[in-house]
């Protein structure tokens, strides 16, 4: 049976409309494993905020063997969550990453000490053993020690640095007087291990004036030359910030959404609810736009981070507000 011309034309029209409205694909690479640290993105997907912006978003979890800088430079993601020290270091080495949004307004990095060591102020850190994360996370610490006038080579009058894994064992086993923790993660691991808050002394890097920006969104510079890509990223940021806002208003429910997306089954509801409540403090006050003063503080910290700074010169073109301006309707 022959099909009528009307049927053929109608079918073609339907296909054309479908193609015109096909959702734009976006791949997001996280800095770490699925946890409440990234709740805003999982919420935005779960609640249909990305779909509302005509986006089809794939969220790729990270881990100890995943470097977001390498993933995006290799074309494995459109946008990544990264800390600014790592992104600026990668940029200086040739991977032209650009900060397009900054959902995290505050830093969660801190140094947690056992109170029984007698440490009460930064001056008491002298001649102590301190656990420090490396792989780019050491630079705020080195800058802080530089400000205090403490050498980090273990010589008398300075501090001894213990290269810390991503756990709290050095504190629990008393191999170190203090260790690196995040407000939303390792600190609570210490608490869950049996320590009470009054048995700990905590120094927040933000309070010491050496905090660097964490968990920003980065895209490659060449892609940002395409207006269509900028528009796609603006819609992505708009929906993501809506996800973060929902997470702040619905903390426990957001934690459960994260758990639903944890394919490993490694996360617990107790820990994710703890983490979510702390993460919400870090995103509070952010509309997604990078604050110039926060950026300048980060760059200054990285340029003066001890004898081996993470960057050797002032970055140029390392951030843009074009995406957030569009997302915010400016």
JSON list of C-alpha atoms in Angstrom, two decimals, residues 195-324:
[
{"chain": "A", "resi": 195, "resn": "UNK", "atom": "CA", "xyz": [36.72, 11.50, 69.76]},
{"chain": "A", "resi": 196, "resn": "UNK", "atom": "CA", "xyz": [34.52, 14.21, 71.24]},
{"chain": "A", "resi": 197, "resn": "UNK", "atom": "CA", "xyz": [34.66, 17.76, 69.80]},
{"chain": "A", "resi": 198, "resn": "UNK", "atom": "CA", "xyz": [36.21, 19.05, 73.03]},
{"chain": "A", "resi": 199, "resn": "UNK", "atom": "CA", "xyz": [39.07, 16.59, 72.58]},
{"chain": "A", "resi": 200, "resn": "UNK", "atom": "CA", "xyz": [40.00, 18.30, 69.31]},
{"chain": "A", "resi": 201, "resn": "UNK", "atom": "CA", "xyz": [41.40, 21.68, 68.31]},
{"chain": "A", "resi": 202, "resn": "UNK", "atom": "CA", "xyz": [40.54, 22.78, 64.79]},
{"chain": "A", "resi": 203, "resn": "UNK", "atom": "CA", "xyz": [42.17, 25.47, 62.64]},
{"chain": "A", "resi": 204, "resn": "UNK", "atom": "CA", "xyz": [40.15, 26.41, 59.56]},
{"chain": "A", "resi": 205, "resn": "UNK", "atom": "CA", "xyz": [42.32, 27.55, 56.66]},
{"chain": "A", "resi": 206, "resn": "UNK", "atom": "CA", "xyz": [39.77, 30.24, 55.87]},
{"chain": "A", "resi": 207, "resn": "UNK", "atom": "CA", "xyz": [40.27, 31.74, 59.36]},
{"chain": "A", "resi": 208, "resn": "UNK", "atom": "CA", "xyz": [44.05, 31.75, 58.78]},
{"chain": "A", "resi": 209, "resn": "UNK", "atom": "CA", "xyz": [43.68, 33.74, 55.54]},
{"chain": "A", "resi": 210, "resn": "UNK", "atom": "CA", "xyz": [45.24, 31.04, 53.37]},
{"chain": "A", "resi": 211, "resn": "UNK", "atom": "CA", "xyz": [42.18, 29.22, 52.02]},
{"chain": "A", "resi": 212, "resn": "UNK", "atom": "CA", "xyz": [42.01, 28.49, 48.30]},
{"chain": "A", "resi": 213, "resn": "UNK", "atom": "CA", "xyz": [38.85, 28.06, 46.25]},
{"chain": "A", "resi": 214, "resn": "UNK", "atom": "CA", "xyz": [37.42, 24.55, 46.15]},
{"chain": "A", "resi": 215, "resn": "UNK", "atom": "CA", "xyz": [34.86, 22.74, 43.99]},
{"chain": "A", "resi": 216, "resn": "UNK", "atom": "CA", "xyz": [34.57, 25.22, 41.15]},
{"chain": "A", "resi": 217, "resn": "UNK", "atom": "CA", "xyz": [33.27, 24.32, 37.68]},
{"chain": "A", "resi": 218, "resn": "UNK", "atom": "CA", "xyz": [35.84, 24.36, 34.87]},
{"chain": "A", "resi": 219, "resn": "UNK", "atom": "CA", "xyz": [35.65, 24.09, 31.10]},
{"chain": "A", "resi": 220, "resn": "UNK", "atom": "CA", "xyz": [38.32, 24.22, 28.40]},
{"chain": "A", "resi": 221, "resn": "UNK", "atom": "CA", "xyz": [39.15, 27.65, 27.00]},
{"chain": "A", "resi": 222, "resn": "UNK", "atom": "CA", "xyz": [38.80, 26.71, 23.32]},
{"chain": "A", "resi": 223, "resn": "UNK", "atom": "CA", "xyz": [35.25, 25.42, 23.84]},
{"chain": "A", "resi": 224, "resn": "UNK", "atom": "CA", "xyz": [34.20, 28.72, 25.41]},
{"chain": "A", "resi": 225, "resn": "UNK", "atom": "CA", "xyz": [34.77, 30.42, 22.05]},
{"chain": "A", "resi": 226, "resn": "UNK", "atom": "CA", "xyz": [31.60, 28.71, 20.82]},
{"chain": "A", "resi": 227, "resn": "UNK", "atom": "CA", "xyz": [28.45, 30.71, 21.78]},
{"chain": "A", "resi": 228, "resn": "UNK", "atom": "CA", "xyz": [26.37, 27.51, 21.68]},
{"chain": "A", "resi": 229, "resn": "UNK", "atom": "CA", "xyz": [28.66, 25.87, 24.25]},
{"chain": "A", "resi": 230, "resn": "UNK", "atom": "CA", "xyz": [28.53, 28.96, 26.47]},
{"chain": "A", "resi": 231, "resn": "UNK", "atom": "CA", "xyz": [24.74, 28.85, 26.30]},
{"chain": "A", "resi": 232, "resn": "UNK", "atom": "CA", "xyz": [24.75, 25.16, 27.20]},
{"chain": "A", "resi": 233, "resn": "UNK", "atom": "CA", "xyz": [27.04, 25.79, 30.17]},
{"chain": "A", "resi": 234, "resn": "UNK", "atom": "CA", "xyz": [24.88, 28.71, 31.32]},
{"chain": "A", "resi": 235, "resn": "UNK", "atom": "CA", "xyz": [21.84, 26.43, 31.39]},
{"chain": "A", "resi": 236, "resn": "UNK", "atom": "CA", "xyz": [23.90, 23.79, 33.20]},
{"chain": "A", "resi": 237, "resn": "UNK", "atom": "CA", "xyz": [25.06, 26.25, 35.87]},
{"chain": "A", "resi": 238, "resn": "UNK", "atom": "CA", "xyz": [21.54, 27.68, 36.29]},
{"chain": "A", "resi": 239, "resn": "UNK", "atom": "CA", "xyz": [20.08, 24.20, 36.88]},
{"chain": "A", "resi": 240, "resn": "UNK", "atom": "CA", "xyz": [22.98, 23.14, 39.11]},
{"chain": "A", "resi": 241, "resn": "UNK", "atom": "CA", "xyz": [22.61, 26.19, 41.37]},
{"chain": "A", "resi": 242, "resn": "UNK", "atom": "CA", "xyz": [18.90, 25.40, 41.62]},
{"chain": "A", "resi": 243, "resn": "UNK", "atom": "CA", "xyz": [19.95, 21.92, 42.76]},
{"chain": "A", "resi": 244, "resn": "UNK", "atom": "CA", "xyz": [22.26, 23.37, 45.42]},
{"chain": "A", "resi": 245, "resn": "UNK", "atom": "CA", "xyz": [19.49, 25.68, 46.66]},
{"chain": "A", "resi": 246, "resn": "UNK", "atom": "CA", "xyz": [17.12, 22.71, 46.97]},
{"chain": "A", "resi": 247, "resn": "UNK", "atom": "CA", "xyz": [19.80, 20.75, 48.86]},
{"chain": "A", "resi": 248, "resn": "UNK", "atom": "CA", "xyz": [20.15, 23.55, 51.42]},
{"chain": "A", "resi": 249, "resn": "UNK", "atom": "CA", "xyz": [16.39, 23.59, 51.98]},
{"chain": "A", "resi": 250, "resn": "UNK", "atom": "CA", "xyz": [16.04, 19.79, 52.04]},
{"chain": "A", "resi": 251, "resn": "UNK", "atom": "CA", "xyz": [19.30, 18.55, 53.55]},
{"chain": "A", "resi": 252, "resn": "UNK", "atom": "CA", "xyz": [18.34, 15.01, 54.55]},
{"chain": "A", "resi": 253, "resn": "UNK", "atom": "CA", "xyz": [16.36, 14.40, 51.37]},
{"chain": "A", "resi": 254, "resn": "UNK", "atom": "CA", "xyz": [19.34, 15.59, 49.31]},
{"chain": "A", "resi": 255, "resn": "UNK", "atom": "CA", "xyz": [21.58, 13.13, 51.17]},
{"chain": "A", "resi": 256, "resn": "UNK", "atom": "CA", "xyz": [19.20, 10.33, 50.24]},
{"chain": "A", "resi": 257, "resn": "UNK", "atom": "CA", "xyz": [19.32, 11.35, 46.57]},
{"chain": "A", "resi": 258, "resn": "UNK", "atom": "CA", "xyz": [23.11, 11.06, 46.76]},
{"chain": "A", "resi": 259, "resn": "UNK", "atom": "CA", "xyz": [22.81, 7.59, 48.31]},
{"chain": "A", "resi": 260, "resn": "UNK", "atom": "CA", "xyz": [20.46, 6.54, 45.51]},
{"chain": "A", "resi": 261, "resn": "UNK", "atom": "CA", "xyz": [23.22, 7.44, 43.04]},
{"chain": "A", "resi": 262, "resn": "UNK", "atom": "CA", "xyz": [26.04, 5.65, 44.88]},
{"chain": "A", "resi": 263, "resn": "UNK", "atom": "CA", "xyz": [26.60, 2.60, 42.70]},
{"chain": "A", "resi": 264, "resn": "UNK", "atom": "CA", "xyz": [29.31, 1.29, 45.05]},
{"chain": "A", "resi": 265, "resn": "UNK", "atom": "CA", "xyz": [27.07, 1.06, 48.10]},
{"chain": "A", "resi": 266, "resn": "UNK", "atom": "CA", "xyz": [30.02, 2.31, 50.17]},
{"chain": "A", "resi": 267, "resn": "UNK", "atom": "CA", "xyz": [28.30, 5.39, 51.60]},
{"chain": "A", "resi": 268, "resn": "UNK", "atom": "CA", "xyz": [26.11, 5.36, 54.71]},
{"chain": "A", "resi": 269, "resn": "UNK", "atom": "CA", "xyz": [23.04, 7.46, 55.41]},
{"chain": "A", "resi": 270, "resn": "UNK", "atom": "CA", "xyz": [24.52, 8.67, 58.72]},
{"chain": "A", "resi": 271, "resn": "UNK", "atom": "CA", "xyz": [27.71, 9.97, 57.13]},
{"chain": "A", "resi": 272, "resn": "UNK", "atom": "CA", "xyz": [25.98, 11.50, 54.09]},
{"chain": "A", "resi": 273, "resn": "UNK", "atom": "CA", "xyz": [23.52, 13.42, 56.26]},
{"chain": "A", "resi": 274, "resn": "UNK", "atom": "CA", "xyz": [26.44, 14.75, 58.34]},
{"chain": "A", "resi": 275, "resn": "UNK", "atom": "CA", "xyz": [28.29, 15.70, 55.17]},
{"chain": "A", "resi": 276, "resn": "UNK", "atom": "CA", "xyz": [25.26, 17.37, 53.60]},
{"chain": "A", "resi": 277, "resn": "UNK", "atom": "CA", "xyz": [24.71, 19.66, 56.58]},
{"chain": "A", "resi": 278, "resn": "UNK", "atom": "CA", "xyz": [28.34, 20.83, 56.40]},
{"chain": "A", "resi": 279, "resn": "UNK", "atom": "CA", "xyz": [28.43, 21.14, 52.61]},
{"chain": "A", "resi": 280, "resn": "UNK", "atom": "CA", "xyz": [25.39, 23.42, 52.76]},
{"chain": "A", "resi": 281, "resn": "UNK", "atom": "CA", "xyz": [27.46, 25.89, 54.82]},
{"chain": "A", "resi": 282, "resn": "UNK", "atom": "CA", "xyz": [30.06, 26.03, 52.05]},
{"chain": "A", "resi": 283, "resn": "UNK", "atom": "CA", "xyz": [27.61, 26.78, 49.23]},
{"chain": "A", "resi": 284, "resn": "UNK", "atom": "CA", "xyz": [25.59, 29.29, 51.29]},
{"chain": "A", "resi": 285, "resn": "UNK", "atom": "CA", "xyz": [25.78, 32.79, 49.85]},
{"chain": "A", "resi": 286, "resn": "UNK", "atom": "CA", "xyz": [26.90, 31.70, 46.39]},
{"chain": "A", "resi": 287, "resn": "UNK", "atom": "CA", "xyz": [24.89, 32.45, 43.26]},
{"chain": "A", "resi": 288, "resn": "UNK", "atom": "CA", "xyz": [27.51, 30.59, 41.25]},
{"chain": "A", "resi": 289, "resn": "UNK", "atom": "CA", "xyz": [29.53, 33.65, 40.26]},
{"chain": "A", "resi": 290, "resn": "UNK", "atom": "CA", "xyz": [33.22, 33.73, 41.16]},
{"chain": "A", "resi": 291, "resn": "UNK", "atom": "CA", "xyz": [34.09, 36.42, 43.70]},
{"chain": "A", "resi": 292, "resn": "UNK", "atom": "CA", "xyz": [37.05, 38.49, 42.55]},
{"chain": "A", "resi": 293, "resn": "UNK", "atom": "CA", "xyz": [38.47, 38.87, 46.08]},
{"chain": "A", "resi": 294, "resn": "UNK", "atom": "CA", "xyz": [38.31, 35.11, 46.67]},
{"chain": "A", "resi": 295, "resn": "UNK", "atom": "CA", "xyz": [40.08, 34.51, 43.36]},
{"chain": "A", "resi": 296, "resn": "UNK", "atom": "CA", "xyz": [42.84, 37.01, 44.16]},
{"chain": "A", "resi": 297, "resn": "UNK", "atom": "CA", "xyz": [43.37, 35.51, 47.62]},
{"chain": "A", "resi": 298, "resn": "UNK", "atom": "CA", "xyz": [43.70, 32.06, 46.08]},
{"chain": "A", "resi": 299, "resn": "UNK", "atom": "CA", "xyz": [46.24, 33.23, 43.49]},
{"chain": "A", "resi": 300, "resn": "UNK", "atom": "CA", "xyz": [48.27, 35.07, 46.13]},
{"chain": "A", "resi": 301, "resn": "UNK", "atom": "CA", "xyz": [48.32, 31.96, 48.33]},
{"chain": "A", "resi": 302, "resn": "UNK", "atom": "CA", "xyz": [49.47, 29.77, 45.44]},
{"chain": "A", "resi": 303, "resn": "UNK", "atom": "CA", "xyz": [52.18, 32.17, 44.30]},
{"chain": "A", "resi": 304, "resn": "UNK", "atom": "CA", "xyz": [53.71, 32.30, 47.77]},
{"chain": "A", "resi": 305, "resn": "UNK", "atom": "CA", "xyz": [53.22, 28.67, 48.77]},
{"chain": "A", "resi": 306, "resn": "UNK", "atom": "CA", "xyz": [56.65, 27.99, 50.24]},
{"chain": "A", "resi": 307, "resn": "UNK", "atom": "CA", "xyz": [59.78, 27.27, 48.20]},
{"chain": "A", "resi": 308, "resn": "UNK", "atom": "CA", "xyz": [57.89, 25.38, 45.48]},
{"chain": "A", "resi": 309, "resn": "UNK", "atom": "CA", "xyz": [54.76, 27.40, 44.61]},
{"chain": "A", "resi": 310, "resn": "UNK", "atom": "CA", "xyz": [52.03, 25.71, 42.61]},
{"chain": "A", "resi": 311, "resn": "UNK", "atom": "CA", "xyz": [52.09, 28.49, 40.00]},
{"chain": "A", "resi": 312, "resn": "UNK", "atom": "CA", "xyz": [55.04, 30.66, 39.03]},
{"chain": "A", "resi": 313, "resn": "UNK", "atom": "CA", "xyz": [53.23, 33.66, 37.55]},
{"chain": "A", "resi": 314, "resn": "UNK", "atom": "CA", "xyz": [49.94, 35.51, 37.71]},
{"chain": "A", "resi": 315, "resn": "UNK", "atom": "CA", "xyz": [47.37, 33.59, 35.62]},
{"chain": "A", "resi": 316, "resn": "UNK", "atom": "CA", "xyz": [45.75, 35.31, 32.65]},
{"chain": "A", "resi": 317, "resn": "UNK", "atom": "CA", "xyz": [42.30, 34.27, 31.41]},
{"chain": "A", "resi": 318, "resn": "UNK", "atom": "CA", "xyz": [41.88, 31.65, 34.14]},
{"chain": "A", "resi": 319, "resn": "UNK", "atom": "CA", "xyz": [38.26, 32.55, 34.81]},
{"chain": "A", "resi": 320, "resn": "UNK", "atom": "CA", "xyz": [35.28, 34.05, 33.02]},
{"chain": "A", "resi": 321, "resn": "UNK", "atom": "CA", "xyz": [31.95, 35.47, 34.18]},
{"chain": "A", "resi": 322, "resn": "UNK", "atom": "CA", "xyz": [30.30, 35.11, 30.76]},
{"chain": "A", "resi": 323, "resn": "UNK", "atom": "CA", "xyz": [28.64, 31.82, 31.74]},
{"chain": "A", "resi": 324, "resn": "UNK", "atom": "CA", "xyz": [27.31, 32.94, 35.13]}
]
